[in-house]
Amino acid sequence: MIGASRGIGHEFVRQYRAAGWQVTATARDPAGLEALKAMGATALALDVADMEHASRLAWQLDGAALDVVVHAAGVLLRTPGMEPPTDEQFDATMHANVLGPMRVLPQLADALAPGATLAVLSSRMGSIGGRSSSSSWLYRASKAAVNSVLKDLSLAWAGKAICVAFHPGWVQTAMGGPGADLTPERSVSDMRGVIARLTAADNGRFLNHDGSPIDW
Ligand SMILES: NC(=O)c1ccc[n+]([C@@H]2O[C@H](COP(=O)([O-])OP(=O)(O)OC[C@H]3O[C@@H](n4cnc5c(N)ncnc54)[C@H](OP(=O)(O)O)[C@@H]3O)[C@@H](O)[C@H]2O)c1
C-alpha cells in the first residue's frame, strides 16, 4: 500500500488487515509509520517524490511476493479557472502524482507474486473521453498522465500482473471533503471486491470503484 498515512490508502490497510492479510504499507512521517505498525502492517518510509526513497524500495522488498499493490499517494492543489499553475504548484502535483508512480512502481517489478494486481488510484477527473468540466485542470492533467503511466505498465507487465487505474469515487477524506458521496469504508470495500474479481482480461482498464468501466 503506497501512501497509507491517512485517507483511502489507510483504509485499504485497515480492511486488508481485518481480513487477515499481511500488509506492507508506506507513510512519509513518523506518526504515519507508527499508526501503520499499530495496525499490524510492516511500515516503510516513502516519499514518492524523493528519488532516493524510491530507489531503496526494491531492496527493502527483496524476497517479497506481493499479491496486490495499491498506489494511493496523491495530491490535489486546486487552481482557479484556467489560471496557469505556478512552477511550485506544477512541480508539487506532477512530482507526487506522475513522477512518483513512474519511479516507485518499476521498483516493485521483482516483488510481485505471479498474477499480482497493481491498482493505481487515479480519478475520473483525469478522464479525457468522459470529461464535462475543466475545474482543477492541473490535477486533471496529472491524473490523465498517470493513466498513461498505468497503461504502459499494463503492456510492459502483461502476463505478469493485472494493472488497473481506479476512480475511487468522491470520497470523504481530507482531499474529498466531508460532503463527498462515499465513506472511505465503502469506497475501499467496493475496490477490494473488484480487485478480488479481476481477471487477465481486465489488464489495462480504467474502472470506477464499483468495477464499471470509465473512458480514458
Ligand atoms: N478523495 C477523493 O474523493 C478522491 C477522488 C478521486 C481520486 N482520489 C485519489 O485517491 C488517492 C487517495 O486520496 P485520498 O482522498 O485518500 O487523499 P488524502 O486523504 O489527501 O491522502 C493522501 C495520501 O497521499 C499521501 N501522499 C501525498 N503525497 C505523497 C508523497 N509525495 N509521497 C508519499 N505519500 C504521499 C499522503 O501522505 P501524507 O499524510 O504524508 O501527506 C496521504 O497518505 C489520491 O491519489 C487521490 O488523487 C481521491
PDB file of C-alpha atoms and ligand atoms in Angstrom:
ATOM      1  CA  MET A   1       0.000   0.000   0.000  1.00  0.00           C
ATOM      2  CA  ILE A   2       1.781   3.145  -1.181  1.00  0.00           C
ATOM      3  CA  GLY A   3       0.624   6.300   0.626  1.00  0.00           C
ATOM      4  CA  ALA A   4      -1.252   4.910   3.630  1.00  0.00           C
ATOM      5  CA  SER A   5      -0.834   7.505   6.403  1.00  0.00           C
ATOM      6  CA  ARG A   6      -4.467   8.595   6.015  1.00  0.00           C
ATOM      7  CA  GLY A   7      -7.421   8.626   3.663  1.00  0.00           C
ATOM      8  CA  ILE A   8      -8.141   5.850   1.196  1.00  0.00           C
ATOM      9  CA  GLY A   9      -4.725   4.181   1.440  1.00  0.00           C
ATOM     10  CA  HIS A  10      -5.058   3.959   5.240  1.00  0.00           C
ATOM     11  CA  GLU A  11      -8.494   2.394   4.882  1.00  0.00           C
ATOM     12  CA  PHE A  12      -7.094  -0.223   2.475  1.00  0.00           C
ATOM     13  CA  VAL A  13      -4.577  -1.212   5.167  1.00  0.00           C
ATOM     14  CA  ARG A  14      -7.296  -1.381   7.835  1.00  0.00           C
ATOM     15  CA  GLN A  15      -9.564  -3.584   5.736  1.00  0.00           C
ATOM     16  CA  TYR A  16      -6.879  -5.950   4.431  1.00  0.00           C
ATOM     17  CA  ARG A  17      -5.501  -6.378   7.968  1.00  0.00           C
ATOM     18  CA  ALA A  18      -9.025  -7.041   9.299  1.00  0.00           C
ATOM     19  CA  ALA A  19      -9.306  -9.740   6.631  1.00  0.00           C
ATOM     20  CA  GLY A  20      -6.095 -11.328   7.957  1.00  0.00           C
ATOM     21  CA  TRP A  21      -3.725 -10.268   5.158  1.00  0.00           C
ATOM     22  CA  GLN A  22      -0.055  -9.487   5.666  1.00  0.00           C
ATOM     23  CA  VAL A  23       0.302  -5.845   4.653  1.00  0.00           C
ATOM     24  CA  THR A  24       3.337  -3.718   3.815  1.00  0.00           C
ATOM     25  CA  ALA A  25       2.438  -0.051   3.742  1.00  0.00           C
ATOM     26  CA  THR A  26       4.226   3.269   3.370  1.00  0.00           C
ATOM     27  CA  ALA A  27       3.969   6.668   5.012  1.00  0.00           C
ATOM     28  CA  ARG A  28       6.116   9.783   4.908  1.00  0.00           C
ATOM     29  CA  ASP A  29       6.315  10.769   8.562  1.00  0.00           C
ATOM     30  CA  PRO A  30       6.996   9.032  11.897  1.00  0.00           C
ATOM     31  CA  ALA A  31       3.391   9.387  13.111  1.00  0.00           C
ATOM     32  CA  GLY A  32       2.086   7.727   9.963  1.00  0.00           C
ATOM     33  CA  LEU A  33       4.622   4.916  10.285  1.00  0.00           C
ATOM     34  CA  GLU A  34       3.704   4.318  13.938  1.00  0.00           C
ATOM     35  CA  ALA A  35       0.000   4.187  13.068  1.00  0.00           C
ATOM     36  CA  LEU A  36       0.683   1.588  10.388  1.00  0.00           C
ATOM     37  CA  LYS A  37       2.744  -0.528  12.792  1.00  0.00           C
ATOM     38  CA  ALA A  38      -0.067  -0.312  15.359  1.00  0.00           C
ATOM     39  CA  MET A  39      -2.382  -1.786  12.711  1.00  0.00           C
ATOM     40  CA  GLY A  40      -0.021  -4.755  12.317  1.00  0.00           C
ATOM     41  CA  ALA A  41       1.401  -3.667   8.980  1.00  0.00           C
ATOM     42  CA  THR A  42       5.059  -3.630   8.007  1.00  0.00           C
ATOM     43  CA  ALA A  43       5.748   0.092   7.712  1.00  0.00           C
ATOM     44  CA  LEU A  44       8.207   1.610   5.236  1.00  0.00           C
ATOM     45  CA  ALA A  45       9.142   5.293   4.995  1.00  0.00           C
ATOM     46  CA  LEU A  46       8.498   6.544   1.477  1.00  0.00           C
ATOM     47  CA  ASP A  47       8.017   9.946  -0.088  1.00  0.00           C
ATOM     48  CA  VAL A  48       7.173   9.037  -3.671  1.00  0.00           C
ATOM     49  CA  ALA A  49       8.586  12.356  -4.871  1.00  0.00           C
ATOM     50  CA  ASP A  50      12.015  11.545  -3.401  1.00  0.00           C
ATOM     51  CA  MET A  51      14.270   9.683  -5.823  1.00  0.00           C
ATOM     52  CA  GLU A  52      16.407   8.092  -3.077  1.00  0.00           C
ATOM     53  CA  HIS A  53      13.356   6.772  -1.228  1.00  0.00           C
ATOM     54  CA  ALA A  54      12.020   5.205  -4.413  1.00  0.00           C
ATOM     55  CA  SER A  55      15.309   3.620  -5.350  1.00  0.00           C
ATOM     56  CA  ARG A  56      15.734   1.858  -1.990  1.00  0.00           C
ATOM     57  CA  LEU A  57      12.276   0.276  -2.238  1.00  0.00           C
ATOM     58  CA  ALA A  58      13.457  -2.646  -4.387  1.00  0.00           C
ATOM     59  CA  TRP A  59      15.962  -3.863  -1.811  1.00  0.00           C
ATOM     60  CA  GLN A  60      13.554  -3.168   1.070  1.00  0.00           C
ATOM     61  CA  LEU A  61      11.115  -5.536  -0.645  1.00  0.00           C
ATOM     62  CA  ASP A  62      13.745  -8.108  -1.633  1.00  0.00           C
ATOM     63  CA  GLY A  63      12.169 -11.576  -1.418  1.00  0.00           C
ATOM     64  CA  ALA A  64       8.592 -10.292  -1.166  1.00  0.00           C
ATOM     65  CA  ALA A  65       5.765 -11.751  -3.263  1.00  0.00           C
ATOM     66  CA  LEU A  66       3.064  -9.093  -3.237  1.00  0.00           C
ATOM     67  CA  ASP A  67      -0.418 -10.211  -4.350  1.00  0.00           C
ATOM     68  CA  VAL A  68      -1.903  -6.709  -4.501  1.00  0.00           C
ATOM     69  CA  VAL A  69      -0.187  -3.335  -4.830  1.00  0.00           C
ATOM     70  CA  VAL A  70      -2.259  -0.157  -4.462  1.00  0.00           C
ATOM     71  CA  HIS A  71      -0.671   3.199  -5.260  1.00  0.00           C
ATOM     72  CA  ALA A  72      -2.811   5.664  -3.324  1.00  0.00           C
ATOM     73  CA  ALA A  73      -0.393   8.563  -2.731  1.00  0.00           C
ATOM     74  CA  GLY A  74      -1.525  11.727  -4.458  1.00  0.00           C
ATOM     75  CA  VAL A  75      -2.169  15.446  -4.024  1.00  0.00           C
ATOM     76  CA  LEU A  76      -4.838  17.857  -5.229  1.00  0.00           C
ATOM     77  CA  LEU A  77      -3.856  21.528  -5.410  1.00  0.00           C
ATOM     78  CA  ARG A  78      -6.888  23.498  -6.507  1.00  0.00           C
ATOM     79  CA  THR A  79      -6.070  26.037  -9.223  1.00  0.00           C
ATOM     80  CA  PRO A  80      -8.744  28.608 -10.098  1.00  0.00           C
ATOM     81  CA  GLY A  81     -10.277  28.622 -13.591  1.00  0.00           C
ATOM     82  CA  MET A  82      -7.838  28.449 -16.488  1.00  0.00           C
ATOM     83  CA  GLU A  83      -5.153  30.226 -14.464  1.00  0.00           C
ATOM     84  CA  PRO A  84      -1.711  28.826 -15.280  1.00  0.00           C
ATOM     85  CA  PRO A  85      -0.214  26.936 -12.342  1.00  0.00           C
ATOM     86  CA  THR A  86       2.890  28.342 -10.716  1.00  0.00           C
ATOM     87  CA  ASP A  87       6.106  26.369 -11.114  1.00  0.00           C
ATOM     88  CA  GLU A  88       5.716  25.277  -7.488  1.00  0.00           C
ATOM     89  CA  GLN A  89       2.135  24.052  -7.975  1.00  0.00           C
ATOM     90  CA  PHE A  90       3.047  22.259 -11.200  1.00  0.00           C
ATOM     91  CA  ASP A  91       6.119  20.591  -9.720  1.00  0.00           C
ATOM     92  CA  ALA A  92       4.415  19.537  -6.473  1.00  0.00           C
ATOM     93  CA  THR A  93       1.471  17.999  -8.347  1.00  0.00           C
ATOM     94  CA  MET A  94       3.406  16.318 -11.129  1.00  0.00           C
ATOM     95  CA  HIS A  95       6.125  15.022  -8.809  1.00  0.00           C
ATOM     96  CA  ALA A  96       3.646  13.385  -6.423  1.00  0.00           C
ATOM     97  CA  ASN A  97       1.041  12.205  -8.939  1.00  0.00           C
ATOM     98  CA  VAL A  98       3.123  11.280 -12.006  1.00  0.00           C
ATOM     99  CA  LEU A  99       6.878  11.180 -11.386  1.00  0.00           C
ATOM    100  CA  GLY A 100       6.294   9.341  -8.071  1.00  0.00           C
ATOM    101  CA  PRO A 101       4.471   6.374  -9.649  1.00  0.00           C
ATOM    102  CA  MET A 102       6.964   6.353 -12.559  1.00  0.00           C
ATOM    103  CA  ARG A 103       9.806   5.974 -10.068  1.00  0.00           C
ATOM    104  CA  VAL A 104       8.171   3.755  -7.468  1.00  0.00           C
ATOM    105  CA  LEU A 105       6.200   1.234  -9.491  1.00  0.00           C
ATOM    106  CA  PRO A 106       9.106  -0.123 -11.611  1.00  0.00           C
ATOM    107  CA  GLN A 107      10.923  -0.837  -8.307  1.00  0.00           C
ATOM    108  CA  LEU A 108       8.202  -3.358  -7.496  1.00  0.00           C
ATOM    109  CA  ALA A 109       8.627  -5.487 -10.628  1.00  0.00           C
ATOM    110  CA  ASP A 110      10.584  -8.252  -8.870  1.00  0.00           C
ATOM    111  CA  ALA A 111       8.456  -8.141  -5.723  1.00  0.00           C
ATOM    112  CA  LEU A 112       5.179  -9.118  -7.419  1.00  0.00           C
ATOM    113  CA  ALA A 113       3.659 -12.572  -6.917  1.00  0.00           C
ATOM    114  CA  PRO A 114       2.682 -14.280 -10.190  1.00  0.00           C
ATOM    115  CA  GLY A 115      -0.617 -12.805 -11.410  1.00  0.00           C
ATOM    116  CA  ALA A 116      -0.467  -9.928  -8.908  1.00  0.00           C
ATOM    117  CA  THR A 117      -2.793  -6.937  -9.155  1.00  0.00           C
ATOM    118  CA  LEU A 118      -1.460  -3.382  -9.438  1.00  0.00           C
ATOM    119  CA  ALA A 119      -4.087  -0.697  -8.826  1.00  0.00           C
ATOM    120  CA  VAL A 120      -3.267   2.980  -9.201  1.00  0.00           C
ATOM    121  CA  LEU A 121      -5.730   5.402  -7.626  1.00  0.00           C
ATOM    122  CA  SER A 122      -6.342   7.786 -10.466  1.00  0.00           C
ATOM    123  CA  SER A 123      -9.506   9.889 -10.771  1.00  0.00           C
ATOM    124  CA  ARG A 124     -12.443  10.298 -13.095  1.00  0.00           C
ATOM    125  CA  MET A 125     -11.163  13.904 -13.306  1.00  0.00           C
ATOM    126  CA  GLY A 126      -8.280  12.523 -15.407  1.00  0.00           C
ATOM    127  CA  SER A 127     -10.605  11.008 -17.982  1.00  0.00           C
ATOM    128  CA  ILE A 128     -10.411  12.854 -21.307  1.00  0.00           C
ATOM    129  CA  GLY A 129     -13.193  10.880 -23.011  1.00  0.00           C
ATOM    130  CA  GLY A 130     -15.632  11.381 -20.138  1.00  0.00           C
ATOM    131  CA  ARG A 131     -14.782  14.998 -19.291  1.00  0.00           C
ATOM    132  CA  SER A 132     -17.542  17.583 -18.805  1.00  0.00           C
ATOM    133  CA  SER A 133     -15.798  20.107 -16.517  1.00  0.00           C
ATOM    134  CA  SER A 134     -12.450  21.901 -16.595  1.00  0.00           C
ATOM    135  CA  SER A 135     -12.080  22.581 -12.851  1.00  0.00           C
ATOM    136  CA  SER A 136      -8.684  21.918 -11.259  1.00  0.00           C
ATOM    137  CA  TRP A 137      -7.014  21.455 -14.640  1.00  0.00           C
ATOM    138  CA  LEU A 138      -3.592  20.852 -13.150  1.00  0.00           C
ATOM    139  CA  TYR A 139      -4.888  17.889 -11.123  1.00  0.00           C
ATOM    140  CA  ARG A 140      -6.808  16.628 -14.178  1.00  0.00           C
ATOM    141  CA  ALA A 141      -3.625  16.776 -16.283  1.00  0.00           C
ATOM    142  CA  SER A 142      -1.709  14.832 -13.627  1.00  0.00           C
ATOM    143  CA  LYS A 143      -4.332  12.082 -13.454  1.00  0.00           C
ATOM    144  CA  ALA A 144      -4.523  11.853 -17.266  1.00  0.00           C
ATOM    145  CA  ALA A 145      -0.736  11.454 -17.209  1.00  0.00           C
ATOM    146  CA  VAL A 146      -0.739   8.757 -14.527  1.00  0.00           C
ATOM    147  CA  ASN A 147      -3.374   6.924 -16.564  1.00  0.00           C
ATOM    148  CA  SER A 148      -0.828   6.828 -19.389  1.00  0.00           C
ATOM    149  CA  VAL A 149       1.768   5.502 -16.941  1.00  0.00           C
ATOM    150  CA  LEU A 150      -0.595   2.748 -15.768  1.00  0.00           C
ATOM    151  CA  LYS A 151      -1.453   1.793 -19.350  1.00  0.00           C
ATOM    152  CA  ASP A 152       2.233   1.447 -20.214  1.00  0.00           C
ATOM    153  CA  LEU A 153       2.807  -0.736 -17.135  1.00  0.00           C
ATOM    154  CA  SER A 154      -0.129  -2.930 -18.182  1.00  0.00           C
ATOM    155  CA  LEU A 155       1.614  -3.526 -21.522  1.00  0.00           C
ATOM    156  CA  ALA A 156       5.092  -3.994 -20.056  1.00  0.00           C
ATOM    157  CA  TRP A 157       3.825  -6.366 -17.328  1.00  0.00           C
ATOM    158  CA  ALA A 158       1.197  -8.226 -19.398  1.00  0.00           C
ATOM    159  CA  GLY A 159       1.114 -11.865 -18.244  1.00  0.00           C
ATOM    160  CA  LYS A 160       2.934 -10.898 -15.037  1.00  0.00           C
ATOM    161  CA  ALA A 161       0.383  -8.624 -13.351  1.00  0.00           C
ATOM    162  CA  ILE A 162      -3.125  -7.246 -13.842  1.00  0.00           C
ATOM    163  CA  CYS A 163      -2.796  -3.456 -13.889  1.00  0.00           C
ATOM    164  CA  VAL A 164      -5.824  -1.170 -13.464  1.00  0.00           C
ATOM    165  CA  ALA A 165      -6.496   2.504 -12.821  1.00  0.00           C
ATOM    166  CA  PHE A 166      -9.305   3.164 -10.323  1.00  0.00           C
ATOM    167  CA  HIS A 167     -11.590   6.094  -9.737  1.00  0.00           C
ATOM    168  CA  PRO A 168     -12.276   5.560  -6.013  1.00  0.00           C
ATOM    169  CA  GLY A 169     -15.446   7.678  -6.172  1.00  0.00           C
ATOM    170  CA  TRP A 170     -15.821  11.034  -4.474  1.00  0.00           C
ATOM    171  CA  VAL A 171     -14.668  10.017  -1.022  1.00  0.00           C
ATOM    172  CA  GLN A 172     -14.870  11.648   2.426  1.00  0.00           C
ATOM    173  CA  THR A 173     -11.175  12.235   3.086  1.00  0.00           C
ATOM    174  CA  ALA A 174      -9.053  15.361   3.546  1.00  0.00           C
ATOM    175  CA  MET A 175      -8.936  15.528  -0.247  1.00  0.00           C
ATOM    176  CA  GLY A 176     -12.598  14.757  -0.962  1.00  0.00           C
ATOM    177  CA  GLY A 177     -14.010  16.789   1.949  1.00  0.00           C
ATOM    178  CA  PRO A 178     -16.811  15.928   4.372  1.00  0.00           C
ATOM    179  CA  GLY A 179     -19.578  16.459   1.790  1.00  0.00           C
ATOM    180  CA  ALA A 180     -18.302  13.736  -0.561  1.00  0.00           C
ATOM    181  CA  ASP A 181     -20.558  10.891  -1.708  1.00  0.00           C
ATOM    182  CA  LEU A 182     -18.778   7.893  -0.237  1.00  0.00           C
ATOM    183  CA  THR A 183     -17.189   6.926   3.044  1.00  0.00           C
ATOM    184  CA  PRO A 184     -13.651   5.554   2.751  1.00  0.00           C
ATOM    185  CA  GLU A 185     -15.041   2.252   4.128  1.00  0.00           C
ATOM    186  CA  ARG A 186     -17.487   1.919   1.216  1.00  0.00           C
ATOM    187  CA  SER A 187     -15.056   3.047  -1.500  1.00  0.00           C
ATOM    188  CA  VAL A 188     -12.358   0.636  -0.339  1.00  0.00           C
ATOM    189  CA  SER A 189     -14.735  -2.244   0.241  1.00  0.00           C
ATOM    190  CA  ASP A 190     -16.012  -1.780  -3.328  1.00  0.00           C
ATOM    191  CA  MET A 191     -12.473  -1.669  -4.773  1.00  0.00           C
ATOM    192  CA  ARG A 192     -11.357  -4.709  -2.732  1.00  0.00           C
ATOM    193  CA  GLY A 193     -14.305  -6.609  -4.175  1.00  0.00           C
ATOM    194  CA  VAL A 194     -13.365  -5.559  -7.711  1.00  0.00           C
ATOM    195  CA  ILE A 195      -9.696  -6.458  -7.148  1.00  0.00           C
ATOM    196  CA  ALA A 196     -10.699  -9.916  -5.946  1.00  0.00           C
ATOM    197  CA  ARG A 197     -12.710 -10.499  -9.152  1.00  0.00           C
ATOM    198  CA  LEU A 198     -10.196  -9.149 -11.694  1.00  0.00           C
ATOM    199  CA  THR A 199      -9.009 -11.457 -14.464  1.00  0.00           C
ATOM    200  CA  ALA A 200      -6.274 -11.107 -17.078  1.00  0.00           C
ATOM    201  CA  ALA A 201      -8.920  -9.651 -19.431  1.00  0.00           C
ATOM    202  CA  ASP A 202      -9.133  -6.606 -17.136  1.00  0.00           C
ATOM    203  CA  ASN A 203      -5.451  -5.729 -17.561  1.00  0.00           C
ATOM    204  CA  GLY A 204      -5.060  -2.110 -18.675  1.00  0.00           C
ATOM    205  CA  ARG A 205      -8.595  -0.960 -17.801  1.00  0.00           C
ATOM    206  CA  PHE A 206      -9.810   2.235 -16.109  1.00  0.00           C
ATOM    207  CA  LEU A 207     -12.506   1.301 -13.584  1.00  0.00           C
ATOM    208  CA  ASN A 208     -14.904   3.024 -11.244  1.00  0.00           C
ATOM    209  CA  HIS A 209     -14.816   1.835  -7.604  1.00  0.00           C
ATOM    210  CA  ASP A 210     -17.773  -0.441  -8.382  1.00  0.00           C
ATOM    211  CA  GLY A 211     -15.978  -2.045 -11.321  1.00  0.00           C
ATOM    212  CA  SER A 212     -17.834  -0.260 -14.123  1.00  0.00           C
ATOM    213  CA  PRO A 213     -15.564   0.971 -16.947  1.00  0.00           C
ATOM    214  CA  ILE A 214     -14.550   4.635 -17.370  1.00  0.00           C
ATOM    215  CA  ASP A 215     -13.446   6.184 -20.683  1.00  0.00           C
ATOM    216  CA  TRP A 216      -9.750   7.008 -20.772  1.00  0.00           C
TER     217      TRP A 216
HETATM  218  N1  LIG B   1     -10.984  11.524  -2.057  1.00  0.00           N
HETATM  219  C1  LIG B   1     -11.489  11.572  -3.277  1.00  0.00           C
HETATM  220  O1  LIG B   1     -12.653  11.983  -3.465  1.00  0.00           O
HETATM  221  C2  LIG B   1     -10.681  11.104  -4.451  1.00  0.00           C
HETATM  222  C3  LIG B   1     -11.314  11.105  -5.716  1.00  0.00           C
HETATM  223  C4  LIG B   1     -10.602  10.662  -6.808  1.00  0.00           C
HETATM  224  C5  LIG B   1      -9.288  10.226  -6.682  1.00  0.00           C
HETATM  225  N2  LIG B   1      -8.691  10.247  -5.461  1.00  0.00           N
HETATM  226  C6  LIG B   1      -7.299   9.787  -5.390  1.00  0.00           C
HETATM  227  O2  LIG B   1      -7.166   8.786  -4.388  1.00  0.00           O
HETATM  228  C7  LIG B   1      -5.865   8.869  -3.801  1.00  0.00           C
HETATM  229  C8  LIG B   1      -6.002   8.949  -2.272  1.00  0.00           C
HETATM  230  O3  LIG B   1      -6.752  10.135  -1.988  1.00  0.00           O
HETATM  231  P1  LIG B   1      -7.292  10.482  -0.523  1.00  0.00           P
HETATM  232  O4  LIG B   1      -8.657  11.002  -0.713  1.00  0.00           O
HETATM  233  O5  LIG B   1      -7.036   9.342   0.402  1.00  0.00           O
HETATM  234  O6  LIG B   1      -6.338  11.704  -0.193  1.00  0.00           O
HETATM  235  P2  LIG B   1      -5.776  12.250   1.213  1.00  0.00           P
HETATM  236  O7  LIG B   1      -6.720  11.924   2.307  1.00  0.00           O
HETATM  237  O8  LIG B   1      -5.396  13.647   0.933  1.00  0.00           O
HETATM  238  O9  LIG B   1      -4.454  11.342   1.436  1.00  0.00           O
HETATM  239  C9  LIG B   1      -3.413  11.451   0.512  1.00  0.00           C
HETATM  240  C10 LIG B   1      -2.378  10.425   0.876  1.00  0.00           C
HETATM  241  O10 LIG B   1      -1.307  10.524  -0.099  1.00  0.00           O
HETATM  242  C11 LIG B   1      -0.099  10.665   0.623  1.00  0.00           C
HETATM  243  N3  LIG B   1       0.881  11.414  -0.146  1.00  0.00           N
HETATM  244  C12 LIG B   1       0.748  12.613  -0.746  1.00  0.00           C
HETATM  245  N4  LIG B   1       1.904  12.973  -1.349  1.00  0.00           N
HETATM  246  C13 LIG B   1       2.784  11.972  -1.094  1.00  0.00           C
HETATM  247  C14 LIG B   1       4.142  11.758  -1.403  1.00  0.00           C
HETATM  248  N5  LIG B   1       4.867  12.655  -2.109  1.00  0.00           N
HETATM  249  N6  LIG B   1       4.741  10.606  -1.013  1.00  0.00           N
HETATM  250  C15 LIG B   1       4.043   9.691  -0.292  1.00  0.00           C
HETATM  251  N7  LIG B   1       2.760   9.845   0.070  1.00  0.00           N
HETATM  252  C16 LIG B   1       2.140  10.971  -0.335  1.00  0.00           C
HETATM  253  C17 LIG B   1      -0.485  11.406   1.898  1.00  0.00           C
HETATM  254  O11 LIG B   1       0.551  11.278   2.857  1.00  0.00           O
HETATM  255  P3  LIG B   1       0.861  12.433   3.977  1.00  0.00           P
HETATM  256  O12 LIG B   1      -0.063  12.132   5.132  1.00  0.00           O
HETATM  257  O13 LIG B   1       2.286  12.236   4.283  1.00  0.00           O
HETATM  258  O14 LIG B   1       0.569  13.756   3.346  1.00  0.00           O
HETATM  259  C18 LIG B   1      -1.772  10.663   2.256  1.00  0.00           C
HETATM  260  O15 LIG B   1      -1.477   9.425   2.862  1.00  0.00           O
HETATM  261  C19 LIG B   1      -5.166  10.081  -4.409  1.00  0.00           C
HETATM  262  O16 LIG B   1      -4.284   9.666  -5.422  1.00  0.00           O
HETATM  263  C20 LIG B   1      -6.316  10.890  -4.989  1.00  0.00           C
HETATM  264  O17 LIG B   1      -5.918  11.667  -6.105  1.00  0.00           O
HETATM  265  C21 LIG B   1      -9.351  10.680  -4.340  1.00  0.00           C
END
